[in-house]
Coordinates of C-alpha atoms and ligand atoms in Angstrom, one line a residue:
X28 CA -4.9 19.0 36.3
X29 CA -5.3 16.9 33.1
X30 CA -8.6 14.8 33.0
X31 CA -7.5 11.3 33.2
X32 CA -9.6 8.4 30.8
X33 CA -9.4 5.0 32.1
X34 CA -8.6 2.5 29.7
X35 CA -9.3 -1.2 30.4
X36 CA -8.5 -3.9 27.9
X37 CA -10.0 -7.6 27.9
X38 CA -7.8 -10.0 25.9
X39 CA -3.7 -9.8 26.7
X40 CA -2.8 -11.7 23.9
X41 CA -0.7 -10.7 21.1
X42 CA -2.7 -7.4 20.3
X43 CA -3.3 -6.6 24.1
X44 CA 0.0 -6.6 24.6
X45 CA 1.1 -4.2 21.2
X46 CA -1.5 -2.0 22.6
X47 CA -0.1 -1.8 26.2
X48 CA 3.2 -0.7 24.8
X49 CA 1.6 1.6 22.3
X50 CA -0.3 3.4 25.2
X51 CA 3.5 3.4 26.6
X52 CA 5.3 4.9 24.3
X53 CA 3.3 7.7 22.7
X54 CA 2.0 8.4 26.2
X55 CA 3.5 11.8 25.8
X56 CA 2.9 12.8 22.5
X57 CA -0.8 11.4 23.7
X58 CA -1.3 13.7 26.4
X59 CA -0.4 16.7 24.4
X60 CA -3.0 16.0 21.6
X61 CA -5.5 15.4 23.9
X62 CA -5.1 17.2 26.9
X63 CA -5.8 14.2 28.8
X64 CA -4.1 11.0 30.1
X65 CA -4.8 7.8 28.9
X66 CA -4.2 5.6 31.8
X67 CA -4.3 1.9 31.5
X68 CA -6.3 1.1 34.5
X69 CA -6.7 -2.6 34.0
X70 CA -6.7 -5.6 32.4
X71 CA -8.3 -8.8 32.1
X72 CA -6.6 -12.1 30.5
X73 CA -7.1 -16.0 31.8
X74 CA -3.6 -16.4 32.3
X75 CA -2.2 -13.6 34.5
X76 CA 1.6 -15.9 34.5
X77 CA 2.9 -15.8 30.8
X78 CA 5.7 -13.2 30.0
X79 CA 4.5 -11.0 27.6
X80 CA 7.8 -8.7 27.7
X81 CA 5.7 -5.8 29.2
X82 CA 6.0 -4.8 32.3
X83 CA 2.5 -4.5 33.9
X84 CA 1.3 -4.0 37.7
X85 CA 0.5 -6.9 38.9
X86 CA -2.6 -5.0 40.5
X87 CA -4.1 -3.7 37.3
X88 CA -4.5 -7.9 36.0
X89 CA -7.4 -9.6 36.4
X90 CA -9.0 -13.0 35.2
X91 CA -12.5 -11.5 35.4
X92 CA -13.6 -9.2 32.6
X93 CA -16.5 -7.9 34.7
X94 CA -14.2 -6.3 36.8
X95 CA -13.1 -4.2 33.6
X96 CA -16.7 -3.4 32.4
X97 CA -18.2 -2.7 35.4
X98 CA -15.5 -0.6 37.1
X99 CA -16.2 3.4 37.6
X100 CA -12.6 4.6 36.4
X101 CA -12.7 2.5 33.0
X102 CA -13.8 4.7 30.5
X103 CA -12.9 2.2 27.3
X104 CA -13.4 -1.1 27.2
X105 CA -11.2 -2.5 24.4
X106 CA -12.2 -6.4 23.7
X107 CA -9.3 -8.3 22.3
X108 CA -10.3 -11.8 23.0
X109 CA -12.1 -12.5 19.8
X110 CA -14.4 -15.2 18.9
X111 CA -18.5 -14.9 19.4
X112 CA -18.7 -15.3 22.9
X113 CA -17.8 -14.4 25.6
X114 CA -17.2 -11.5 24.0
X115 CA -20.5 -10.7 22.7
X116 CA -21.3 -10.6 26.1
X117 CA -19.1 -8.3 27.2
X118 CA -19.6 -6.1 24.4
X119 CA -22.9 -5.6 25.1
X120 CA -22.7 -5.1 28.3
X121 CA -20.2 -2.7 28.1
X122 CA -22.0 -0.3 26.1
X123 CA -25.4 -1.3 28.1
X124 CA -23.3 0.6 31.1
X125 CA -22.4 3.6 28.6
X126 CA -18.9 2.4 28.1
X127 CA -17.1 3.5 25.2
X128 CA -16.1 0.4 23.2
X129 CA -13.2 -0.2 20.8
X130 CA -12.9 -4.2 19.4
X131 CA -10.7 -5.9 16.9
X132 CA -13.2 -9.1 16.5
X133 CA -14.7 -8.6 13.0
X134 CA -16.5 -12.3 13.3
X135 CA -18.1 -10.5 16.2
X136 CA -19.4 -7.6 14.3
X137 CA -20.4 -9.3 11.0
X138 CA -22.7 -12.2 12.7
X139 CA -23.8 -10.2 15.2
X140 CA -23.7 -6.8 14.2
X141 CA -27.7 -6.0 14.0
X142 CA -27.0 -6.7 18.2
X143 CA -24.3 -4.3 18.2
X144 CA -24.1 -1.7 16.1
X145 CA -27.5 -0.3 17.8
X146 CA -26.5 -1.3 20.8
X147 CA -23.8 1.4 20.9
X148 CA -26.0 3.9 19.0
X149 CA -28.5 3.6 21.9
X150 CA -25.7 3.8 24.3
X151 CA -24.7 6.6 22.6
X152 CA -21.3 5.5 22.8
X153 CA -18.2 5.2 20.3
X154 CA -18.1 1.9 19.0
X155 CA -14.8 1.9 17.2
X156 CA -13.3 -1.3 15.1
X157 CA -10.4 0.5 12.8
X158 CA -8.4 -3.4 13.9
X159 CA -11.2 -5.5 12.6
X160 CA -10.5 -5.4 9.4
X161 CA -7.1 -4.6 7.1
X162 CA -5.1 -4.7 10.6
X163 CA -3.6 -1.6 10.5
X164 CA -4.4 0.0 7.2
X165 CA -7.0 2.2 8.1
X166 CA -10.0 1.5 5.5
X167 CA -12.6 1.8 8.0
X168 CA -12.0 5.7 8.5
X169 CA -11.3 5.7 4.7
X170 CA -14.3 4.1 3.9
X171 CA -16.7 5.9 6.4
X172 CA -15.0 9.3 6.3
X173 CA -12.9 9.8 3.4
X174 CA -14.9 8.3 0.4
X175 CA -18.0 9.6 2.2
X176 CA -18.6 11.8 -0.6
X177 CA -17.8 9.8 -3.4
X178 CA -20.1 6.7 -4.8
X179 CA -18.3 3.6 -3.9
X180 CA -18.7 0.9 -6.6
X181 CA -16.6 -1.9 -5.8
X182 CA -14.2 -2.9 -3.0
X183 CA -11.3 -5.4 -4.4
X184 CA -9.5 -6.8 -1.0
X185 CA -6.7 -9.0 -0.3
X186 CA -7.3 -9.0 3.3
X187 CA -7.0 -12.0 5.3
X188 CA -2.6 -12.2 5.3
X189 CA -2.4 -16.0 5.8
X190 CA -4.0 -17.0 3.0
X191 CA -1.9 -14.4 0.6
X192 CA 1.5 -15.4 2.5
X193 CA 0.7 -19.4 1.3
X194 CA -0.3 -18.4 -2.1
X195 CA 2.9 -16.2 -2.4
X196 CA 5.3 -18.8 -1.0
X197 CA 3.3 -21.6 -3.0
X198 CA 3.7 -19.4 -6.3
X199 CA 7.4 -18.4 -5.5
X200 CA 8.7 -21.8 -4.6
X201 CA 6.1 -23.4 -6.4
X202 CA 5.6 -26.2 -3.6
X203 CA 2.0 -27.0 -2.7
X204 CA -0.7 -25.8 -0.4
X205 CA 0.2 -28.8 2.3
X206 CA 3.6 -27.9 2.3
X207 CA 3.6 -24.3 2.6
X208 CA 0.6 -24.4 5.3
X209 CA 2.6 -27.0 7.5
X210 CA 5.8 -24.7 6.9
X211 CA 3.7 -21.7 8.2
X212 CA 2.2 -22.7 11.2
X213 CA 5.6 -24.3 12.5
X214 CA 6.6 -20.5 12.0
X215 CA 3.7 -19.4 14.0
X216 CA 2.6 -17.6 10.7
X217 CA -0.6 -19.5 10.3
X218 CA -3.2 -20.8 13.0
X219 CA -3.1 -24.1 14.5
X220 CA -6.2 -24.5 13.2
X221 CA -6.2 -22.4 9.7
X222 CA -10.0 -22.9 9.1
X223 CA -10.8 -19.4 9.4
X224 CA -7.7 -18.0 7.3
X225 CA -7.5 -20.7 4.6
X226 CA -11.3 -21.2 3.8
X227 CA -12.1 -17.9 3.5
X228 CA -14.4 -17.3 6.3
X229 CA -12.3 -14.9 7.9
X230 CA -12.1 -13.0 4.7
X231 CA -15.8 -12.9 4.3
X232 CA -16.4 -11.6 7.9
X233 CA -14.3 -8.5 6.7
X234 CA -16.0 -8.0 3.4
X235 CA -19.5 -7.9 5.5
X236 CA -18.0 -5.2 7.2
X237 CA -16.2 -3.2 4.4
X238 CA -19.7 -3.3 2.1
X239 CA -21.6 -1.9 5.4
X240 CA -19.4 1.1 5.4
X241 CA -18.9 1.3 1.5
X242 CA -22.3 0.7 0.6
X243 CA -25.0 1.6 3.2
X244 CA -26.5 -2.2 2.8
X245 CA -26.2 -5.0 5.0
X246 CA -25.9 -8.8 3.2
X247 CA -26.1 -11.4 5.5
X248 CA -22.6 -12.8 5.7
X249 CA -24.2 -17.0 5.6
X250 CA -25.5 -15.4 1.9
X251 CA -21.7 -14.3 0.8
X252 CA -20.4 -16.8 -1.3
X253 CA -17.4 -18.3 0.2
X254 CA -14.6 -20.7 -1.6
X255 CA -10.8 -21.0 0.2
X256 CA -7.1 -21.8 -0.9
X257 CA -7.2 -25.8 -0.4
X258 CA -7.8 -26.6 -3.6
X259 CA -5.4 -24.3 -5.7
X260 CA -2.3 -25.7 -7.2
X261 CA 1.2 -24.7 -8.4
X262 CA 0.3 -26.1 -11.7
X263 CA -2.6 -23.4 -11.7
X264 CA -0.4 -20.7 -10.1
X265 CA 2.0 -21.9 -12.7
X266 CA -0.3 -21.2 -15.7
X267 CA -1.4 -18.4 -14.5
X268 CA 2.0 -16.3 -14.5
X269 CA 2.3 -17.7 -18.0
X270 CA -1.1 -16.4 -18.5
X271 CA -0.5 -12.9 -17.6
X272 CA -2.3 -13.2 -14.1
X273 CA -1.4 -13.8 -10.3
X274 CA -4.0 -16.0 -8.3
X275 CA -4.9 -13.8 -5.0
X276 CA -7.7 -14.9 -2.2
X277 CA -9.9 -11.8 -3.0
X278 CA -13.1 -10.2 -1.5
X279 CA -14.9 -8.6 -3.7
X280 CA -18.1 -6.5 -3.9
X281 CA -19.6 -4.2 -6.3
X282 CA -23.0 -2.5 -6.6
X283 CA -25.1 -2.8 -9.2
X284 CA -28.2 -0.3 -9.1
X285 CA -29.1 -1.7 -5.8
X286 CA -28.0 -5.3 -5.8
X287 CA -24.9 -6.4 -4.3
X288 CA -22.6 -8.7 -6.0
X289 CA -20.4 -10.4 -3.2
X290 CA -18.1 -13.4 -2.7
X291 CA -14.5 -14.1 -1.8
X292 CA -13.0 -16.5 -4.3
X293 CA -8.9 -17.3 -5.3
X294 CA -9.5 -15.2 -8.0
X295 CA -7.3 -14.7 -11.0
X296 CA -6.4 -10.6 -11.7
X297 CA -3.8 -9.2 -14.3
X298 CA -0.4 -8.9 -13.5
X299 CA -0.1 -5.4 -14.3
X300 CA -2.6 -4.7 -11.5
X301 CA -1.0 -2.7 -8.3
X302 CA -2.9 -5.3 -6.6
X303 CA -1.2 -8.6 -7.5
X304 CA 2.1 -7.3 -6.1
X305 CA 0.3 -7.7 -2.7
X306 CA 3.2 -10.6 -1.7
X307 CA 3.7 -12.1 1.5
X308 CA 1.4 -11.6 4.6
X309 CA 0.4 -7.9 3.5
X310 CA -3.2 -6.4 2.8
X311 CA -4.4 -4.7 0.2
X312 CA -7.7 -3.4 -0.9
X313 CA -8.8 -1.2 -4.1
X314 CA -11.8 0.7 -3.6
X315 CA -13.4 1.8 -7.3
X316 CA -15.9 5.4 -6.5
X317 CA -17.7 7.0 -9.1
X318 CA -15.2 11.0 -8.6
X319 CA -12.4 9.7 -7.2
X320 CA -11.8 6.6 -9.2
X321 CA -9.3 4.1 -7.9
X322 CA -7.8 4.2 -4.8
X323 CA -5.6 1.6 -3.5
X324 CA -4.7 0.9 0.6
X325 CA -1.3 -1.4 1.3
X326 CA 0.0 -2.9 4.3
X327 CA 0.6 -5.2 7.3
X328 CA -3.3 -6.5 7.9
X329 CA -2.0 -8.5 11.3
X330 CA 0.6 -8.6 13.4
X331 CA 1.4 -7.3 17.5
X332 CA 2.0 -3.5 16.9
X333 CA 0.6 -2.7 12.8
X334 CA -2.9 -4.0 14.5
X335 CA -2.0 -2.2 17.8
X336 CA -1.9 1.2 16.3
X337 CA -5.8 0.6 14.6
X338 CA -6.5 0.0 18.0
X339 CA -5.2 3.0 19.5
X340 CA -6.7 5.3 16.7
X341 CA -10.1 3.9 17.9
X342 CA -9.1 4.7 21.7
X343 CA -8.3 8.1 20.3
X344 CA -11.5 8.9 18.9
X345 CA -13.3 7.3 21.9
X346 CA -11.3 10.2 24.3
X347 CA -12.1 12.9 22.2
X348 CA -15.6 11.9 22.5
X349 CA -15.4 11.8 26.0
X350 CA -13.8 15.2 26.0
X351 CA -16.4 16.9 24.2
X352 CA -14.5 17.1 21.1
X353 CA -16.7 16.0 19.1
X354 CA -20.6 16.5 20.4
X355 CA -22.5 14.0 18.3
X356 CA -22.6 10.8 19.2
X357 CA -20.9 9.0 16.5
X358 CA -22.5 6.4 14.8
X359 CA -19.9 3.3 13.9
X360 CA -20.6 3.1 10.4
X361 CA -21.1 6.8 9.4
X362 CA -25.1 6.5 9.6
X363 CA -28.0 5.3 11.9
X364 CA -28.3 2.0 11.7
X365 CA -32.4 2.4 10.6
X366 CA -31.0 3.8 7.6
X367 CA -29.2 0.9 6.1
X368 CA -30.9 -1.7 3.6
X369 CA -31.1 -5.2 3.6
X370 CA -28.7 -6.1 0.1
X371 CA -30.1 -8.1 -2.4
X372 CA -27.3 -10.4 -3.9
X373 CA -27.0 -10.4 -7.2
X374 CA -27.5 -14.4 -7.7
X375 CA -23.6 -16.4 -8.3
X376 CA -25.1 -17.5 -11.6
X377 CA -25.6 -14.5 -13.0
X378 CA -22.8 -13.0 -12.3
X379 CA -20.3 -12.2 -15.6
X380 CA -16.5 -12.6 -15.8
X381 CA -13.7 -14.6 -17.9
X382 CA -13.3 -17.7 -16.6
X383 CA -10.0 -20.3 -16.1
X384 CA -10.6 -23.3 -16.7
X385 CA -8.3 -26.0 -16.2
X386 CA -9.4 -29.9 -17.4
X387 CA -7.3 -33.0 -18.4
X388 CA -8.9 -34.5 -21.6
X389 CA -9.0 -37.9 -23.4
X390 CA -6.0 -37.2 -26.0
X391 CA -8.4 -38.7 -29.0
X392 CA -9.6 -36.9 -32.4
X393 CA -12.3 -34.8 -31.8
X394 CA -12.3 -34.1 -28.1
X395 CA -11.6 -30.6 -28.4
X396 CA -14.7 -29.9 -30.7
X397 CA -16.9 -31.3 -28.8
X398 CA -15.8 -29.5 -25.5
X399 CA -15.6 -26.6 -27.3
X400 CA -19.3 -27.5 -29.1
X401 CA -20.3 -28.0 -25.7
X402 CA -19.2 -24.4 -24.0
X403 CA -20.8 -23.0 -27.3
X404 CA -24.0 -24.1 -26.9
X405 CA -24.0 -22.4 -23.5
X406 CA -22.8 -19.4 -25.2
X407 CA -19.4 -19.5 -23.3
X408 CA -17.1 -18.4 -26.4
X409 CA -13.2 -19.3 -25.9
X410 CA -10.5 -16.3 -26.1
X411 CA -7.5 -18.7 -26.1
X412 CA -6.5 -22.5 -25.3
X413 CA -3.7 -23.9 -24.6
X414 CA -2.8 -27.6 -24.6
X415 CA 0.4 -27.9 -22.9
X416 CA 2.5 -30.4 -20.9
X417 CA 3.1 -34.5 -22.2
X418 CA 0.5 -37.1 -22.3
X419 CA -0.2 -38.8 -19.5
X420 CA -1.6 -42.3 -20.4
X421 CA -4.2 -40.5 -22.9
X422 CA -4.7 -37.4 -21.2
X423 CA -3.9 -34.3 -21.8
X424 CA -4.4 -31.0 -19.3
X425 CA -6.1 -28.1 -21.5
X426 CA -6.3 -24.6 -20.1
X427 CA -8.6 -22.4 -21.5
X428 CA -9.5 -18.7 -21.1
X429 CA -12.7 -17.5 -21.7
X430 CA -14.3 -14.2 -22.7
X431 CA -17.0 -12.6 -20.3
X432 CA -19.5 -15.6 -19.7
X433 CA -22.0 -15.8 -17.0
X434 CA -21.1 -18.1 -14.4
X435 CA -24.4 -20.3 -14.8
X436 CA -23.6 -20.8 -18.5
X437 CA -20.0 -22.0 -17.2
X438 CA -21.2 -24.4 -14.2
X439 CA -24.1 -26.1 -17.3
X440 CA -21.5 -26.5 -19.7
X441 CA -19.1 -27.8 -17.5
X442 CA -21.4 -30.2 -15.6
X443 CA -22.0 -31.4 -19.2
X444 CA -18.2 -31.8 -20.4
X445 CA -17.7 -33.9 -17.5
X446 CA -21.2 -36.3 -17.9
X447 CA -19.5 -36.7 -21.8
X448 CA -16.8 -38.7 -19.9
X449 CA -14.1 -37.2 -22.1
X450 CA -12.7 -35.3 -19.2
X451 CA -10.6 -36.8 -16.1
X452 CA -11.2 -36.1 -12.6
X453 CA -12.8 -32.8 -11.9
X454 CA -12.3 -28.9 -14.0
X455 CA -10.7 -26.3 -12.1
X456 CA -12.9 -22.9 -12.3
X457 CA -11.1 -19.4 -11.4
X458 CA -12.7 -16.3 -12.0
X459 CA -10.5 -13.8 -13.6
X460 CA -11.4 -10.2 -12.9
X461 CA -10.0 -8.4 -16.3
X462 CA -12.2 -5.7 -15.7
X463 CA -10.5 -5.3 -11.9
X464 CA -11.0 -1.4 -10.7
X465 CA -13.2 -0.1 -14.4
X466 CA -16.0 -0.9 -12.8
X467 CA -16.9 2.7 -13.2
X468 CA -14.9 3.6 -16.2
Ligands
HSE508 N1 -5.9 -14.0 10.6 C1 -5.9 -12.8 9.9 C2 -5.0 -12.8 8.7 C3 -5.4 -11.6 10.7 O1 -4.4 -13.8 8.5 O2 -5.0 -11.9 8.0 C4 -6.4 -11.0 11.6 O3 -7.5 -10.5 10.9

C-alpha cells in the first residue's frame, strides 16, 4: 500500500486552481517518484459557486480554512490567498500544529518574515515559497542550493511582470503609461488596483526575499528604496533606445564588504545586455557570484499553471520530507535563522552610477555653462549631451549622460539647477547601470 500525504490548499483562485490540475495531471508520474500519493484532501475558498473549469468534489470545499489546518489527514497546507492577513494567521498556525507549509505570498514573508521563518524552524517543518518570487523560474532553489557555494554579489531582477509588460508595450507602441495601464487591466493583465505592481512595492517584497537567500542578511523591506513606473515617459523610453539603453523596473542588490546596496528603480541598462530583452510579462533576474560569474534565469513570473508548477515543487519537497527522504529539517532559506545579520544599507546618496538626466532649459546664451558649471562643482562630469527636438516657446529639452557620479552629488546639483530658474518643470533622474553583471569582474 502507498502512503498517502494529504494536501489541503487555502486560496482557489487562479493559482489554486493551476495547482489542482497540476496535482491532476502528473498524479502518475507523482506517485512513481515518490512512492506516495498526493491526495488533495480539501480545499478552502469564500466562494465555493464560481466555475473554475476543474472538477472538484463538492465535499472536499470549504469556506473555513480552519477546517484545512486543523484536519488530521492534511499533511500540507498550501496558502494561496495572499495579502497579510488572514493569512498570517493561518500560516502560523499551521506550522504551530507541525504542518508542512508551502505559500506563494511573498508580501507575507518579507514583512513578516522574522514571525515566520522561525516559526517553521521550530516547527521543524518545510516552509517552502519557490511561487513567491520569479513565479515559476525557480531562483529560490537556485539561490539557496545551487549558488550555495559561490559568493553572490549582486542580484539584477526584472521580476514583478506587470510593470515590464507596460514598459514594453509603452516602448513598442510608444503610447503612454495611462494608456497602456487602462489597456491592461481591461485585458485582465494588470490589477484593478495596480498599486502593488506599478509602484514597485511588489517588486521590493521579492528583492527582500531574494537578498535573504543570496546574501545571508536581512534589510528591513520599509528601508529598501522604492520608486515605480508612473512617472516614466515615451519621450524617455524614446531617448533611451537612441541612447543605447532600454528602461526596465529593476531590483537590484549588491554587497559591498558587509553593506547592502538595495532599491528597485526604472532603471536604465545597455541594450546589449541579455537582460533588456526581458519583453512582455516575463521575468528575468541575473545573479553576479564571485566563481561562477553571471548567471541569468528567464521566464513567465505569474500566470495560472508557470506559478502552479513552483508550487508543486515546494509540495514535492514537503513529501519527501515527510517520507524521510531527507532527515534534517530543512531550514527555508538554507541556514538557521540566528545566523542571519541585520544589513546595513549602503545610504542612496552614496551610492555611484551614470545618471540620465532629462531637463527642458531656457533656450538663451549661456544656459548650458552654467548647468554644466553647476554639475561641475558637484563633481558630476558630463559624458555626452544632447539637445534635441524644436523649441518650445524658449525651451529646449537637454538630455545628458553622465559618467559615474554619486547620487548625492546628482540630487545637490540638480536641486540647484532648478533654484537657478533656468530649467522648466521638474529633471527626470534614471540610473543607468553600465556596469550591469561586472560587479565582480
Ligand atoms: N503581480 C505580479 C507580477 C505577479 O505582475 O509580476 C505575482 O508575483
Amino acid at each position: 500500500m502507498q502512503r498517502v500525504l494529504g494536501v489541503g490548499v487555502i486560496g482557489f483562485g487562479t493559482i489554486g486552481t493551476g495547482v489542482v490540475r497540476l496535482l491532476r495531471s502528473e498524479e502518475r508520474k507523482l506517485r512513481e517518484r515518490l512512492g506516495a500519493w498526493l491526495r488533495l484532501v480539501r480545499i478552502a475558498d469564500i466562494d465555493l459557486e464560481r466555475d473554475r473549469g476543474v472538477n472538484v468534489p463538492r465535499e472536499i470545499l470549504t469556506r473555513d480554512a480552519n477546517e484545512i489546518i486543523g484536519a488530521p489527514d492534511v499533511d500540507i497546507v498550501v496558502e494561496l490567498i495572499g495579502g497579510y492577513e488572514p493569512a498570517r494567521s493561518f500560516v502560523v498556525e499551521a506550522l504551530r500544529r507541525g504542518k508542512c507549509v508551502v505559500t506563494a505570498n511573498k508580501a507575507l514573508l518579507a514583512t513578516h518574515g522574522s514571525e515566520i521563518f522561525p516559526a517553521a524552524e521550530k516547527a521543524g517543518v518545510p516552509l517552502g515559497f519557490e511561487a513567491s518570487v520569479g513565479g515559476g523560474i525557480p531562483i529560490v532553489r537556485t539561490l539557496r542550493d545551487g549558488l550555495v557555494g559561490d559568493r553572490v554579489r549582486a542580484i539584477y531582477g526584472i521580476v514583478n511582470g506587470t510593470s515590464n509588460y507596460i514598459l514594453s508595450e509603452m516602448t513598442r507602441e510608444r503610447a503612454s503609461f495611462e494608456e497602456v495601464l487602462s489597456r491592461a487591466q481591461a485585458q485582465g493583465l494588470a490589477e484593478a488596483d495596480p498599486t502593488y505592481d506599478v509602484d514597485g512595492i511588489d517588486a521590493a517584497h521579492k528583492l527582500c526575499l531574494l537578498i535573504q537567500l543570496a546574501f545571508g542578511r536581512r534589510v528591513p523591506f520599509r528601508d529598501i528604496p522604492v520608486e515605480g513606473i508612473r512617472h516614466v515617459t515615451t519621450v524617455d523610453l524614446q531617448y533611451a533606445s537612441e541612447l543605447g539603453y532600454a528602461i526596465k523596473l529593476l531590483a537590484i542588490a549588491k554587497l559591498h564588504g558587509t553593506q547592502v546596496e538595495a532599491r528597485v528603480a526604472p532603471t536604465m541598462i545597455p541594450q546589449e545586455h541579455v537582460l533588456s530583452d526581458v519583453n512582455g510579462a516575463y521575468n528575468g533576474i541575473v545573479v553576479q557570484g564571485d566563481a561562477l560569474g553571471q548567471t541569468f534565469y528567464y521566464g513567465l513570473g505569474a500566470g495560472m499553471m508557470p506559478t502552479a508548477t513552483a508550487v508543486l515543487a515546494d509540495i514535492v519537497d514537503a513529501a519527501r520530507f515527510l517520507l524521510g527522504e531527507t532527515k534534517r529539517i530543512p531550514h527555508p532559506l538554507g541556514y538557521p535563522w540566528n545566523q542571519q545579520r541585520q544589513a546595513k544599507l549602503v545610504a542612496p546618496d552614496s551610492v555611484e552610477s551614470e545618471f540620465y538626466l532629462r531637463m527642458s532649459l531656457a533656450d538663451r546664451p549661456g544656459v548650458l555653462a552654467q548647468v554644466a558649471g553647476i554639475l561641475g562643482r558637484e563633481k558630476v562630469s558630463i559624458a555626452t549631451m544632447v539637445q534635441q527636438g524644436r523649441q518650445q516657446n524658449g525651451w529646449v529639452p537637454v538630455v545628458m549622460r553622465t559618467h559615474r557620479a554619486r547620487a548625492g552629488q546628482v540630487r545637490r546639483a540638480l536641486q540647484k539647477i532648478v533654484q537657478t530658474k533656468v530649467v522648466r518643470g521638474k529633471p527626470v533622474v534614471l540610473r543607468i547601470e553600465e556596469e550591469l553583471g561586472k560587479e565582480a569582474a
